[in-house]
Coordinates of C-alpha atoms and ligand atoms in Angstrom, one line a residue:
X96 CA 30.3 -2.6 14.0
X97 CA 29.6 0.8 15.2
X98 CA 26.2 2.0 16.5
X99 CA 24.5 4.3 14.1
X100 CA 21.6 6.5 14.9
X101 CA 19.5 7.9 12.0
X102 CA 16.6 10.3 11.8
X103 CA 13.9 9.8 9.3
X104 CA 10.2 10.4 8.4
X105 CA 7.6 8.9 10.7
X106 CA 5.4 6.6 8.6
X107 CA 3.8 4.1 11.0
X108 CA 3.9 4.3 14.8
X109 CA 5.1 1.7 17.3
X110 CA 8.4 0.3 18.3
X111 CA 10.1 -2.5 16.4
X112 CA 13.2 -4.5 17.4
X113 CA 14.8 -7.1 15.2
X114 CA 17.7 -8.0 13.0
X115 CA 18.2 -6.2 9.7
X116 CA 17.0 -8.0 6.5
X117 CA 18.0 -6.1 3.4
X118 CA 15.2 -6.7 0.9
X119 CA 15.9 -7.2 -2.7
X120 CA 13.0 -5.4 -4.3
X121 CA 12.6 -4.9 -8.0
X122 CA 11.1 -1.7 -8.9
X123 CA 11.5 -0.3 -12.3
X124 CA 14.5 1.7 -11.0
X125 CA 18.1 0.8 -10.9
X126 CA 19.3 -1.7 -8.3
X127 CA 21.7 0.2 -5.9
X128 CA 25.3 -0.9 -5.4
X129 CA 25.4 -2.9 -2.2
X130 CA 28.6 -4.3 -0.9
X131 CA 28.9 -7.5 1.2
X132 CA 31.3 -8.6 3.8
X133 CA 34.3 -10.8 2.7
X134 CA 32.9 -13.9 4.6
X135 CA 29.6 -13.5 2.6
X136 CA 31.3 -13.7 -0.7
X137 CA 31.3 -17.5 -1.2
X138 CA 27.6 -17.9 -0.1
X139 CA 26.6 -14.9 -2.2
X140 CA 28.3 -16.4 -5.3
X141 CA 26.3 -19.6 -4.6
X142 CA 23.1 -17.7 -4.4
X143 CA 23.8 -16.0 -7.7
X144 CA 24.7 -19.3 -9.4
X145 CA 21.6 -21.0 -8.1
X146 CA 19.4 -18.2 -9.3
X147 CA 21.0 -18.4 -12.7
X148 CA 20.4 -22.1 -12.9
X149 CA 16.8 -21.7 -11.8
X150 CA 16.2 -19.0 -14.5
X151 CA 17.9 -21.4 -17.1
X152 CA 15.6 -24.2 -16.0
X153 CA 12.5 -22.0 -16.4
X154 CA 13.6 -20.9 -19.9
X155 CA 14.2 -24.5 -20.9
X156 CA 10.7 -25.4 -19.7
X157 CA 9.2 -22.5 -21.7
X158 CA 11.2 -23.5 -24.7
X159 CA 9.9 -27.1 -24.6
X160 CA 6.3 -26.0 -24.0
X161 CA 6.5 -23.4 -26.9
X162 CA 8.0 -26.1 -29.2
X163 CA 5.1 -28.4 -28.5
X164 CA 2.5 -25.6 -29.0
X165 CA 3.9 -23.5 -31.8
X166 CA 6.8 -25.4 -33.3
X167 CA 10.6 -25.5 -33.0
X168 CA 11.2 -22.2 -34.9
X169 CA 9.2 -20.1 -32.4
X170 CA 10.8 -21.9 -29.5
X171 CA 14.3 -21.1 -30.7
X172 CA 14.1 -17.6 -29.2
X173 CA 14.0 -19.1 -25.7
X174 CA 17.0 -21.2 -26.7
X175 CA 18.8 -18.0 -27.6
X176 CA 17.9 -16.5 -24.2
X177 CA 19.2 -19.5 -22.4
X178 CA 22.5 -19.2 -24.3
X179 CA 22.8 -15.6 -23.0
X180 CA 22.8 -17.0 -19.5
X181 CA 25.5 -19.5 -20.4
X182 CA 27.9 -16.8 -21.7
X183 CA 31.3 -17.6 -20.0
X184 CA 32.4 -14.0 -20.3
X185 CA 29.4 -12.8 -18.3
X186 CA 30.0 -15.6 -15.7
X187 CA 33.7 -14.5 -15.3
X188 CA 32.6 -10.9 -14.8
X189 CA 30.0 -11.8 -12.2
X190 CA 32.3 -14.0 -10.3
X191 CA 35.0 -11.3 -10.1
X192 CA 32.5 -8.7 -9.0
X193 CA 31.1 -10.9 -6.2
X194 CA 34.2 -12.7 -5.0
X195 CA 36.8 -10.0 -5.5
X196 CA 34.9 -6.7 -5.5
X197 CA 32.4 -7.9 -2.9
X198 CA 29.3 -6.8 -4.7
X199 CA 25.9 -8.2 -3.6
X200 CA 24.5 -10.6 -6.2
X201 CA 21.8 -8.3 -7.4
X202 CA 24.3 -5.4 -7.6
X203 CA 26.6 -7.6 -9.7
X204 CA 23.8 -8.3 -12.2
X205 CA 23.1 -4.5 -12.3
X206 CA 26.8 -4.0 -13.2
X207 CA 26.5 -6.5 -16.0
X208 CA 23.4 -4.8 -17.3
X209 CA 25.2 -1.5 -17.2
X210 CA 28.1 -3.0 -19.1
X211 CA 25.7 -4.1 -21.9
X212 CA 24.1 -0.7 -21.8
X213 CA 27.4 1.1 -22.4
X214 CA 28.4 -1.3 -25.1
X215 CA 25.2 -0.9 -27.1
X216 CA 24.8 2.8 -26.4
X217 CA 28.0 3.4 -28.3
X218 CA 26.5 1.7 -31.3
X219 CA 23.7 3.1 -33.5
X220 CA 20.5 1.9 -35.0
X221 CA 17.2 0.4 -33.8
X222 CA 18.4 -3.2 -34.2
X223 CA 21.2 -2.6 -31.7
X224 CA 18.7 -1.4 -29.2
X225 CA 16.5 -4.5 -29.5
X226 CA 19.6 -6.7 -29.3
X227 CA 20.5 -5.0 -26.1
X228 CA 17.0 -5.8 -24.8
X229 CA 17.5 -9.5 -25.8
X230 CA 20.7 -9.6 -23.8
X231 CA 19.2 -7.9 -20.7
X232 CA 16.0 -9.8 -20.5
X233 CA 17.4 -13.2 -19.4
X234 CA 19.4 -11.5 -16.7
X235 CA 16.3 -9.8 -15.5
X236 CA 14.8 -13.2 -14.9
X237 CA 17.8 -14.1 -12.8
X238 CA 17.0 -11.0 -10.7
X239 CA 13.5 -12.2 -10.4
X240 CA 14.8 -15.6 -9.1
X241 CA 17.0 -13.8 -6.6
X242 CA 14.0 -11.8 -5.4
X243 CA 12.0 -15.0 -4.8
X244 CA 15.0 -16.5 -3.0
X245 CA 15.1 -13.4 -0.9
X246 CA 11.4 -13.8 0.2
X247 CA 12.1 -17.5 1.0
X248 CA 15.1 -16.4 3.2
X249 CA 12.8 -14.0 5.1
X250 CA 10.4 -16.9 5.8
X251 CA 13.0 -18.7 7.8
X252 CA 13.2 -15.8 10.4
X253 CA 11.4 -16.1 13.7
X254 CA 8.1 -14.3 14.3
X255 CA 8.5 -10.5 14.5
X256 CA 12.2 -10.8 14.2
X257 CA 13.1 -8.9 11.0
X258 CA 13.6 -5.3 10.3
X259 CA 13.0 -5.1 6.6
X260 CA 15.3 -2.6 4.9
X261 CA 14.7 -1.4 1.3
X262 CA 15.3 1.4 -1.0
X263 CA 11.7 2.4 -1.4
X264 CA 8.5 1.7 0.6
X265 CA 6.3 0.3 -2.1
X266 CA 3.0 -1.7 -1.7
X267 CA 4.7 -4.7 -3.3
X268 CA 7.5 -4.6 -0.7
X269 CA 5.0 -4.7 2.2
X270 CA 2.9 -7.5 0.8
X271 CA 5.8 -9.6 -0.6
X272 CA 7.4 -10.6 2.8
X273 CA 5.7 -12.7 5.4
X274 CA 4.0 -10.1 7.6
X275 CA 4.3 -12.1 10.9
X276 CA 8.1 -12.1 10.5
X277 CA 8.4 -8.3 10.2
X278 CA 9.1 -6.2 13.3
X279 CA 9.6 -2.9 11.4
X280 CA 10.4 -1.5 8.0
X281 CA 13.0 1.2 7.2
X282 CA 13.6 2.7 3.8
X283 CA 15.5 5.4 2.0
X284 CA 12.5 6.7 0.3
X285 CA 8.7 6.7 0.6
X286 CA 6.1 9.4 1.3
X287 CA 3.8 9.5 4.3
X288 CA 0.7 9.0 2.2
X289 CA 2.1 6.6 -0.4
X290 CA 0.3 3.4 -0.8
X291 CA 3.2 1.5 0.7
X292 CA 2.8 3.7 3.8
X293 CA -0.9 3.2 4.0
X294 CA -0.4 -0.6 3.9
X295 CA 2.4 -0.5 6.5
X296 CA 0.1 1.4 8.8
X297 CA -2.8 -0.8 8.3
X298 CA -0.7 -3.8 9.2
X299 CA 0.6 -2.0 12.2
X300 CA 4.2 -2.3 11.2
X301 CA 6.4 0.4 12.7
X302 CA 7.9 2.2 9.7
X303 CA 10.4 5.0 9.0
X304 CA 11.5 6.3 5.6
X305 CA 13.7 9.2 4.4
X306 CA 16.8 7.4 5.8
X307 CA 19.6 8.4 3.4
X308 CA 20.8 5.3 1.5
X309 CA 19.9 3.0 4.4
X310 CA 19.5 0.1 2.0
X311 CA 23.2 0.4 1.1
X312 CA 24.5 1.2 4.6
X313 CA 22.6 -1.5 6.6
X314 CA 23.9 -5.1 6.6
X315 CA 21.7 -8.1 7.1
X316 CA 21.9 -9.4 10.6
X317 CA 22.6 -6.1 12.4
X318 CA 20.5 -5.5 15.5
X319 CA 18.1 -2.7 14.9
X320 CA 15.6 -0.6 16.9
X321 CA 12.9 1.4 15.1
X322 CA 10.9 4.1 16.8
X323 CA 8.0 4.7 14.4
X324 CA 6.6 7.7 16.5
X325 CA 9.8 9.8 16.5
X326 CA 11.4 8.5 13.3
X327 CA 14.6 7.5 15.1
X328 CA 16.3 4.3 13.9
X329 CA 19.3 2.7 15.6
X330 CA 21.5 0.3 13.7
X331 CA 23.8 -2.0 15.7
X332 CA 21.7 -1.1 18.8
X333 CA 23.1 -2.0 22.2
X334 CA 21.5 -4.7 24.3
X335 CA 20.1 -2.1 26.7
X336 CA 18.5 -0.2 23.8
X337 CA 16.9 -3.3 22.5
X338 CA 15.6 -4.2 25.9
X339 CA 14.1 -0.8 26.7
X340 CA 12.5 -0.7 23.2
X341 CA 10.9 -4.1 23.9
X342 CA 9.5 -2.8 27.2
X343 CA 8.0 0.2 25.5
X344 CA 6.5 -2.0 22.9
X345 CA 5.0 -4.2 25.6
X346 CA 3.5 -1.2 27.4
X347 CA 1.8 0.0 24.2
X348 CA 0.5 -3.5 23.7
X349 CA -1.0 -3.3 27.2
X350 CA -3.0 -0.1 26.4
X351 CA -4.1 -1.6 23.1
X352 CA -5.2 -4.8 24.8
X353 CA -7.3 -3.0 27.4
X354 CA -9.0 -0.9 24.8
X355 CA -9.5 -3.8 22.5
X356 CA -11.6 -5.6 25.2
X357 CA -14.1 -2.7 25.1
X358 CA -14.1 -2.4 21.3
X359 CA -17.2 -4.5 20.7
X360 CA -19.4 -1.7 21.9
X361 CA -20.8 0.2 18.9
X362 CA -19.1 3.4 18.0
X363 CA -20.7 6.4 19.6
X364 CA -20.1 9.7 21.4
X365 CA -20.7 10.2 25.1
X366 CA -24.3 11.4 24.4
X367 CA -25.0 8.3 22.4
X368 CA -24.8 9.7 18.9
X369 CA -23.8 6.8 16.6
X370 CA -20.6 7.0 14.6
X371 CA -20.3 3.8 12.4
X372 CA -16.8 2.4 12.7
X373 CA -15.7 0.2 9.8
X374 CA -12.4 -1.3 8.6
X375 CA -10.2 -1.0 5.6
X376 CA -8.7 -4.3 4.4
X377 CA -6.6 -5.5 1.5
X378 CA -7.0 -9.3 1.7
X379 CA -9.1 -12.0 3.4
X380 CA -5.9 -12.7 5.3
X381 CA -6.4 -9.4 7.2
X382 CA -9.4 -10.9 8.8
X383 CA -7.2 -13.0 11.0
X384 CA -5.8 -9.9 12.6
X385 CA -8.9 -8.7 14.3
X386 CA -12.3 -9.7 15.6
X387 CA -14.9 -8.7 12.9
X388 CA -17.4 -8.1 15.8
X389 CA -15.7 -4.9 16.7
X390 CA -16.7 -3.1 13.5
X391 CA -19.7 -2.3 11.5
X392 CA -18.5 -4.0 8.4
X393 CA -15.9 -3.2 5.8
X394 CA -15.8 0.4 4.6
X395 CA -13.0 -0.2 2.0
X396 CA -11.8 -3.5 0.6
X397 CA -8.9 -2.5 -1.7
X398 CA -9.5 -5.4 -4.1
X399 CA -6.4 -4.5 -6.2
X400 CA -4.1 -6.1 -3.6
X401 CA -5.7 -9.5 -4.2
X402 CA -4.7 -9.0 -7.9
X403 CA -1.2 -7.8 -7.0
X404 CA -0.4 -10.9 -4.9
X405 CA -1.0 -13.2 -7.9
X406 CA 0.9 -14.1 -11.1
X407 CA -2.0 -13.4 -13.4
X408 CA -5.6 -12.0 -13.4
X409 CA -8.0 -13.9 -11.1
X410 CA -10.8 -15.6 -12.9
X411 CA -14.5 -14.8 -12.0
X412 CA -14.6 -18.0 -9.8
X413 CA -11.3 -17.1 -8.0
X414 CA -12.7 -13.6 -7.3
X415 CA -15.9 -15.1 -6.0
X416 CA -14.0 -17.2 -3.6
X417 CA -12.0 -14.2 -2.3
X418 CA -15.0 -11.9 -2.0
X419 CA -17.2 -14.7 -0.5
X420 CA -14.6 -15.4 2.2
X421 CA -14.8 -11.8 3.3
X422 CA -18.6 -11.6 3.2
X423 CA -18.9 -14.7 5.3
X424 CA -17.0 -13.1 8.1
X425 CA -19.5 -10.1 8.3
X426 CA -23.0 -11.6 8.2
X427 CA -25.6 -8.9 8.1
X428 CA -23.0 -6.2 7.7
X429 CA -21.9 -4.2 4.7
X430 CA -18.7 -5.0 2.9
X431 CA -17.6 -2.3 0.5
X432 CA -15.6 -3.7 -2.5
X433 CA -13.7 -1.0 -4.2
X434 CA -13.3 -2.0 -7.9
X435 CA -9.8 -2.4 -9.2
X436 CA -7.8 0.8 -8.4
X437 CA -4.5 0.3 -10.2
X438 CA -2.3 2.9 -11.9
X439 CA -0.3 5.6 -10.1
X440 CA 2.0 3.7 -7.7
X441 CA 0.0 0.5 -7.9
X442 CA 0.8 -1.8 -10.7
X443 CA 0.3 -5.5 -11.7
X444 CA 3.4 -7.2 -13.0
X445 CA 1.3 -9.1 -15.6
X446 CA -0.5 -6.0 -16.9
X447 CA 1.6 -3.3 -18.4
X448 CA 0.2 0.2 -18.8
X449 CA 1.9 2.9 -20.8
X450 CA 4.7 4.9 -19.2
X451 CA 3.2 8.2 -18.2
X452 CA 4.9 11.5 -17.2
X453 CA 2.4 12.1 -14.5
X454 CA 0.9 8.8 -13.4
X455 CA -1.0 10.3 -10.5
X456 CA -2.9 12.5 -13.0
X457 CA -3.2 9.7 -15.5
X458 CA -4.7 6.4 -16.2
X459 CA -5.8 5.0 -12.9
X460 CA -8.8 3.7 -11.0
X461 CA -12.2 4.0 -12.8
X462 CA -10.5 5.5 -15.8
X463 CA -8.7 2.3 -16.5
X464 CA -11.9 0.2 -15.8
X465 CA -13.9 2.1 -18.3
X466 CA -11.2 1.5 -20.9
X467 CA -10.5 -2.2 -20.1
X468 CA -14.2 -3.0 -19.6
X469 CA -13.6 -6.8 -19.6
X470 CA -11.7 -6.5 -16.4
X471 CA -14.3 -4.4 -14.8
X472 CA -17.2 -6.6 -15.9
X473 CA -15.5 -9.8 -14.6
X474 CA -15.2 -8.1 -11.2
X475 CA -18.8 -6.9 -11.2
X476 CA -20.0 -10.4 -12.3
X477 CA -18.1 -12.0 -9.4
X478 CA -19.6 -9.5 -7.0
X479 CA -23.1 -10.0 -8.4
X480 CA -22.7 -13.7 -8.0
X481 CA -21.9 -13.1 -4.3
X482 CA -25.1 -11.2 -3.6
X483 CA -26.7 -14.2 -1.8
X484 CA -24.3 -13.5 1.0
X485 CA -25.9 -10.1 1.5
X486 CA -24.1 -6.9 2.3
X487 CA -22.3 -6.4 -1.1
X488 CA -21.5 -2.8 -1.7
X489 CA -19.7 -1.8 -4.9
X490 CA -17.6 1.3 -4.9
X491 CA -15.9 3.1 -7.8
X492 CA -12.5 4.7 -7.2
X493 CA -11.1 7.9 -8.7
X494 CA -14.4 9.2 -10.0
X495 CA -14.0 12.6 -11.7
X496 CA -17.4 13.3 -13.4
X497 CA -21.0 12.3 -13.2
X498 CA -20.8 11.1 -16.8
X499 CA -18.2 8.5 -15.8
X500 CA -20.6 7.2 -13.1
X501 CA -23.4 6.9 -15.7
X502 CA -21.1 5.0 -18.0
X503 CA -20.2 2.6 -15.2
X504 CA -23.9 2.1 -14.4
X505 CA -24.5 1.3 -18.0
X506 CA -21.9 -1.4 -17.8
X507 CA -23.5 -2.8 -14.6
X508 CA -26.7 -3.1 -16.6
X509 CA -25.0 -5.3 -19.1
X510 CA -24.4 -7.8 -16.2
X511 CA -27.8 -7.4 -14.4
X512 CA -30.0 -7.0 -17.5
X513 CA -33.5 -6.3 -16.3
X514 CA -32.9 -7.9 -12.9
X515 CA -31.9 -5.9 -9.8
X516 CA -28.2 -6.3 -9.3
X517 CA -28.9 -6.9 -5.6
X518 CA -26.0 -4.7 -4.4
X519 CA -25.5 -1.2 -3.1
X520 CA -23.6 1.1 -5.4
X521 CA -21.4 4.0 -4.4
X522 CA -18.4 6.1 -5.3
X523 CA -15.3 7.5 -3.8
X524 CA -14.7 11.2 -3.7
X525 CA -11.0 11.6 -4.3
X526 CA -11.0 14.3 -7.0
X527 CA -11.9 17.9 -6.2
X528 CA -14.0 18.1 -9.4
X529 CA -16.2 15.2 -8.1
X530 CA -16.6 17.1 -4.8
X531 CA -18.0 20.1 -6.7
X532 CA -20.2 17.8 -8.8
X533 CA -21.5 16.1 -5.7
X534 CA -25.1 17.6 -5.8
X535 CA -25.4 15.7 -9.1
X536 CA -23.5 12.7 -8.1
X537 CA -25.6 12.0 -5.0
X538 CA -28.6 11.5 -7.3
X539 CA -26.8 8.5 -8.9
X540 CA -25.6 6.6 -5.9
X541 CA -26.6 4.8 -2.7
X542 CA -23.6 6.0 -0.7
X543 CA -20.4 8.1 -0.9
X544 CA -17.0 7.5 0.7
X545 CA -14.2 10.1 0.8
X546 CA -10.7 9.0 0.0
X547 CA -8.9 11.7 1.8
X548 CA -5.4 10.4 0.9
X549 CA -6.0 11.1 -2.8
X550 CA -8.3 14.0 -2.2
X551 CA -5.5 15.9 -0.4
X552 CA -3.0 15.2 -3.1
X553 CA -5.4 16.5 -5.8
X554 CA -6.7 19.5 -3.8
X555 CA -3.2 20.7 -3.0
X556 CA -1.6 19.6 -6.3
X557 CA 1.1 17.6 -4.4
X558 CA 2.0 14.0 -5.3
X559 CA 1.4 11.9 -2.2
X560 CA 4.6 10.0 -2.9
X561 CA 6.9 12.9 -3.5
X562 CA 9.1 13.8 -0.5
X563 CA 10.1 17.2 -2.1
X564 CA 6.6 18.6 -1.7
X565 CA 5.5 16.6 1.3
X566 CA 5.3 19.7 3.5
X567 CA 2.4 20.9 1.3
X568 CA 0.5 17.7 1.7
X569 CA -1.8 19.1 4.5
X570 CA -5.0 17.1 5.3
X571 CA -5.6 19.4 8.2
X572 CA -5.3 22.6 6.3
X573 CA -8.6 24.6 6.7
X574 CA -8.8 24.6 2.8
X575 CA -9.2 20.8 3.0
X576 CA -11.3 20.8 6.1
X577 CA -13.8 23.2 4.5
X578 CA -14.3 21.0 1.4
X579 CA -14.7 18.0 3.6
X580 CA -17.4 19.8 5.6
X581 CA -19.1 20.8 2.3
X582 CA -19.1 17.1 1.2
X583 CA -20.7 16.0 4.5
X584 CA -23.4 18.7 4.2
X585 CA -24.3 17.9 0.6
X586 CA -24.7 14.2 1.5
X587 CA -26.7 14.9 4.6
X588 CA -29.1 17.2 2.7
X589 CA -29.5 14.5 0.0
X590 CA -30.0 11.7 2.6
X591 CA -27.0 9.8 1.2
X592 CA -24.8 8.1 3.8
X593 CA -21.3 9.5 3.7
X594 CA -18.2 7.8 5.2
X595 CA -14.5 8.6 5.1
X596 CA -12.1 5.8 4.3
X597 CA -8.8 7.8 3.9
X598 CA -6.1 7.8 6.6
X599 CA -7.7 10.8 8.4
X600 CA -10.6 8.6 9.6
X601 CA -8.2 6.5 11.7
X602 CA -6.3 9.5 13.2
X603 CA -7.4 11.0 16.5
X604 CA -7.8 14.5 15.2
X605 CA -9.3 13.4 11.9
X606 CA -11.9 11.2 13.5
X607 CA -13.0 14.1 15.8
X608 CA -13.2 16.6 12.9
X609 CA -15.0 14.2 10.5
X610 CA -17.6 13.1 13.2
X611 CA -18.0 16.8 14.1
X612 CA -18.9 17.8 10.5
X613 CA -21.4 15.0 10.2
X614 CA -19.9 12.0 8.5
X615 CA -21.8 9.0 9.6
X616 CA -19.0 6.5 9.3
X617 CA -15.3 6.2 9.6
X618 CA -13.4 3.4 8.0
X619 CA -9.9 2.7 9.1
X620 CA -7.2 0.1 9.7
X621 CA -8.5 -2.4 12.3
X622 CA -5.5 -1.4 14.4
X623 CA -7.0 2.0 15.2
X624 CA -10.5 0.9 15.9
X625 CA -10.3 0.4 19.7
X626 CA -8.5 3.7 20.2
X627 CA -10.8 5.7 18.1
X628 CA -13.9 4.2 19.7
X629 CA -12.5 4.9 23.2
X630 CA -11.8 8.5 22.2
X631 CA -15.2 9.2 20.8
X632 CA -16.8 7.9 24.0
X633 CA -15.1 10.7 25.9
X634 CA -16.8 13.6 24.0
X635 CA -20.4 14.7 23.2
X636 CA -21.4 15.4 19.7
X637 CA -22.0 19.1 20.4
X638 CA -18.5 19.7 21.5
X639 CA -17.2 17.8 18.4
X640 CA -19.3 20.0 16.2
X641 CA -17.9 23.1 17.9
X642 CA -14.3 21.9 17.6
X643 CA -14.8 21.1 13.9
X644 CA -16.4 24.5 13.3
X645 CA -13.5 26.3 14.8
X646 CA -10.9 24.2 13.0
X647 CA -12.6 24.8 9.6
X648 CA -12.7 28.6 10.4
X649 CA -9.0 28.8 11.2
X650 CA -6.8 30.4 8.5
X651 CA -3.7 28.3 8.8
X652 CA -2.9 24.7 9.2
X653 CA -1.1 25.4 12.5
X654 CA -4.2 27.0 14.0
X655 CA -6.5 24.2 12.8
X656 CA -4.1 21.6 14.2
X657 CA -3.8 23.2 17.6
X658 CA -7.6 23.3 17.9
X659 CA -8.0 19.7 17.0
X660 CA -5.0 18.5 19.0
X661 CA -6.2 20.2 22.1
X662 CA -9.5 18.5 21.9
X663 CA -8.0 15.0 21.2
X664 CA -5.3 15.4 23.9
X665 CA -8.0 16.1 26.6
X666 CA -10.0 13.1 25.5
X667 CA -6.9 10.8 25.3
X668 CA -5.9 11.8 28.8
X669 CA -9.3 10.5 30.0
X670 CA -8.8 7.3 28.0
X671 CA -5.4 6.8 29.6
X672 CA -6.7 7.4 33.1
X673 CA -9.5 4.8 32.4
X674 CA -6.9 2.3 31.3
X675 CA -4.8 2.9 34.3
X676 CA -1.6 3.4 32.3
X677 CA 0.5 6.5 32.0
X678 CA 2.3 5.5 28.8
X679 CA 0.8 6.1 25.4
Ligands
LIG979 C1 -7.7 7.3 -0.5 O1 -7.3 7.8 -1.5 O2 -8.0 8.0 0.5 C2 -8.1 5.9 -0.4 C3 -8.7 5.4 0.7 O3 -7.6 5.1 -1.4 P1 -6.1 4.7 -1.5 O4 -5.3 5.1 -0.4 O5 -6.1 3.2 -1.7 O6 -5.7 5.4 -2.8
LIG980 MG1 -7.3 6.6 -3.3

C-alpha cells in the first residue's frame, strides 16, 4: 500500500503512532460506504452473521420476557421483528454485498436499509412509512451488535497501539473505546471546540480532524503517524517515520515528566500571587490519570458523561457512589459537580429529545433540567447525600437569566426543606445574556465559572461544531477578551470567586490573559496543569495585568494574539531552559 500524507485540523496536540482501527460509530447519520480487501470478505461475513444471531437472540429474550409480563399478544411484535432478521432475501443480498462487492458489514446493512427506503418511498400512505420503520428497526439492532463487537475488537489491541479512525469526532466515540489502547484519533469531521474535541484533549489523545473521507480511505491495520500539533497524518508510514515520531513523543514526555515533578507546588505567579489551579474531569476513572495533590480540587466535573457511559439513568444510589468516589480523592478541597448538561451534541441513547433545527440554541443544560425536574432533583438529592464528604459544589450549566437561577434554587429547597443543603451553589456563564445580567446573578450564588467554549460560540453566533464557520470562532478576539474582563471585574467587586473552566484556561495564552484580568482560578484538563503552573511561575502579576490590558485594547484578533503569544513565548523559553531540554 502506498504512503499517503494528509493535512487536517489540529484538535489535540502530541504525536501518536499506531495501527489504524476503523471505528464503527453510530451517529444518527448514514453509515458511509466502506470497502474491504478480498481476504477480509470471509471474516467480515462471519462478523455480520454473528451480529445477526446476537440480535436475534436478544429479540427472542425480549419476546419471552414480554410474554411473561404482558401476554403473548403483546410479545408477538418481537416475534415479527425476529422474522425480519430471518428473511432469506435479505440474507442473500447481504452475502452478495459482502462476499462479492466487498462492502464492510455495516455498509452492507446500510445498503439494505437504503433498499427498504427506496421500496417504501415509492409507495404512499402513513401505514407504509410505519411498516418501513418496522423493517428497519431490527437491522438497526444488528448495527448495534456490530458496534459492540467493534469495541471488543479494539480491546484486544496492545496499550497505545491503535489510531482510531472515524467519520466524526463525537464524545461517544472518545468514551466508547478503551482509552489506554488509543495512540491517536483521526476523523473526517469534528470542530476544534466540539465536545468530542474537548474530551480528546482532556485525555491527552493526539487528534486531527478535517481529513477528507479518511474513514473510507483508511484500512484497519495500516501503520499510521499522527502529528496533533501540525495536523499532519501519514497513512502507511515508513518504519523511519514511525521511529522518529516515537522519539519526538518520548522527548515531549520527558519535558512533561520534569514539569510534573514540580506540579505539587500551589499555582502562583513569580511574586507569589495565588492562581488556583483546578481540573476538569468526566469520570472517576480520570482520577487514575493524575495525582490529585497537584490541584486545588475539581473546577468542573461534567456529570453527563457518567450518564452517557451507561445503558439507563443512574439511580440516586448509583450517583452517590460516583460522586462520593471523586470527593474521597479530594479531601478538604472543592469538587464542582456540574448538573446534567445534555442537549446540543451530547445525547443519552436512552433519553430521546425532540429533533431541533438549532440544537445549540435549543433545549440543553439547565433548560432541560427545569423541564425534567425529576432528573434534576435526583441528582441534587445524590449530591446532598454526599455532603458529609465536604467540598460539594453544585454548578448549573447554560444559565441564561436570573429567573432560571431562582427557579433552580426553589427546586433545591424542595430537597433541603428548612435545613441548610450543606453545599456551595454556583453557575456557569456561557450565554452572553447571563454575562450582562451578572450584577444580579452574583447576588444569588456562591461562585461563578465561565465556560468559554460555549461562551465564544454564543458571543460570535458560530456553532462550535460547524467547520464552515470555524474561522469566526475566536476566543482571543478582543470582543471576547473585553467581556471576559468585565465578568472578572463584576465578580471581584461583588466578592464572588470567579473561575474559568473552558478550554482557554488550559491554554498558555488563555491562562495568562485570564489571570491578568483577575480570575482567581483556572480549571483545565489535568494534562495541562504542570505546564500552566510552570509558566505562571515565570511572570509577575503586574506584567500579566499589563499584557491582558493591551490584548483587550487591541482591535483585531491578530493583534491580541501577537501580544499574548509574545508574552507566553518568553515565559515558555524560561521553562524550557529550566527543564534543560530544547524540544517543546
Ligand atoms: C464550556 O462551555 O466552556 C464548558 C466548560 O462546558 P462544555 O465544554 O462541557 O460545554
Ligand atoms: Mg458548555
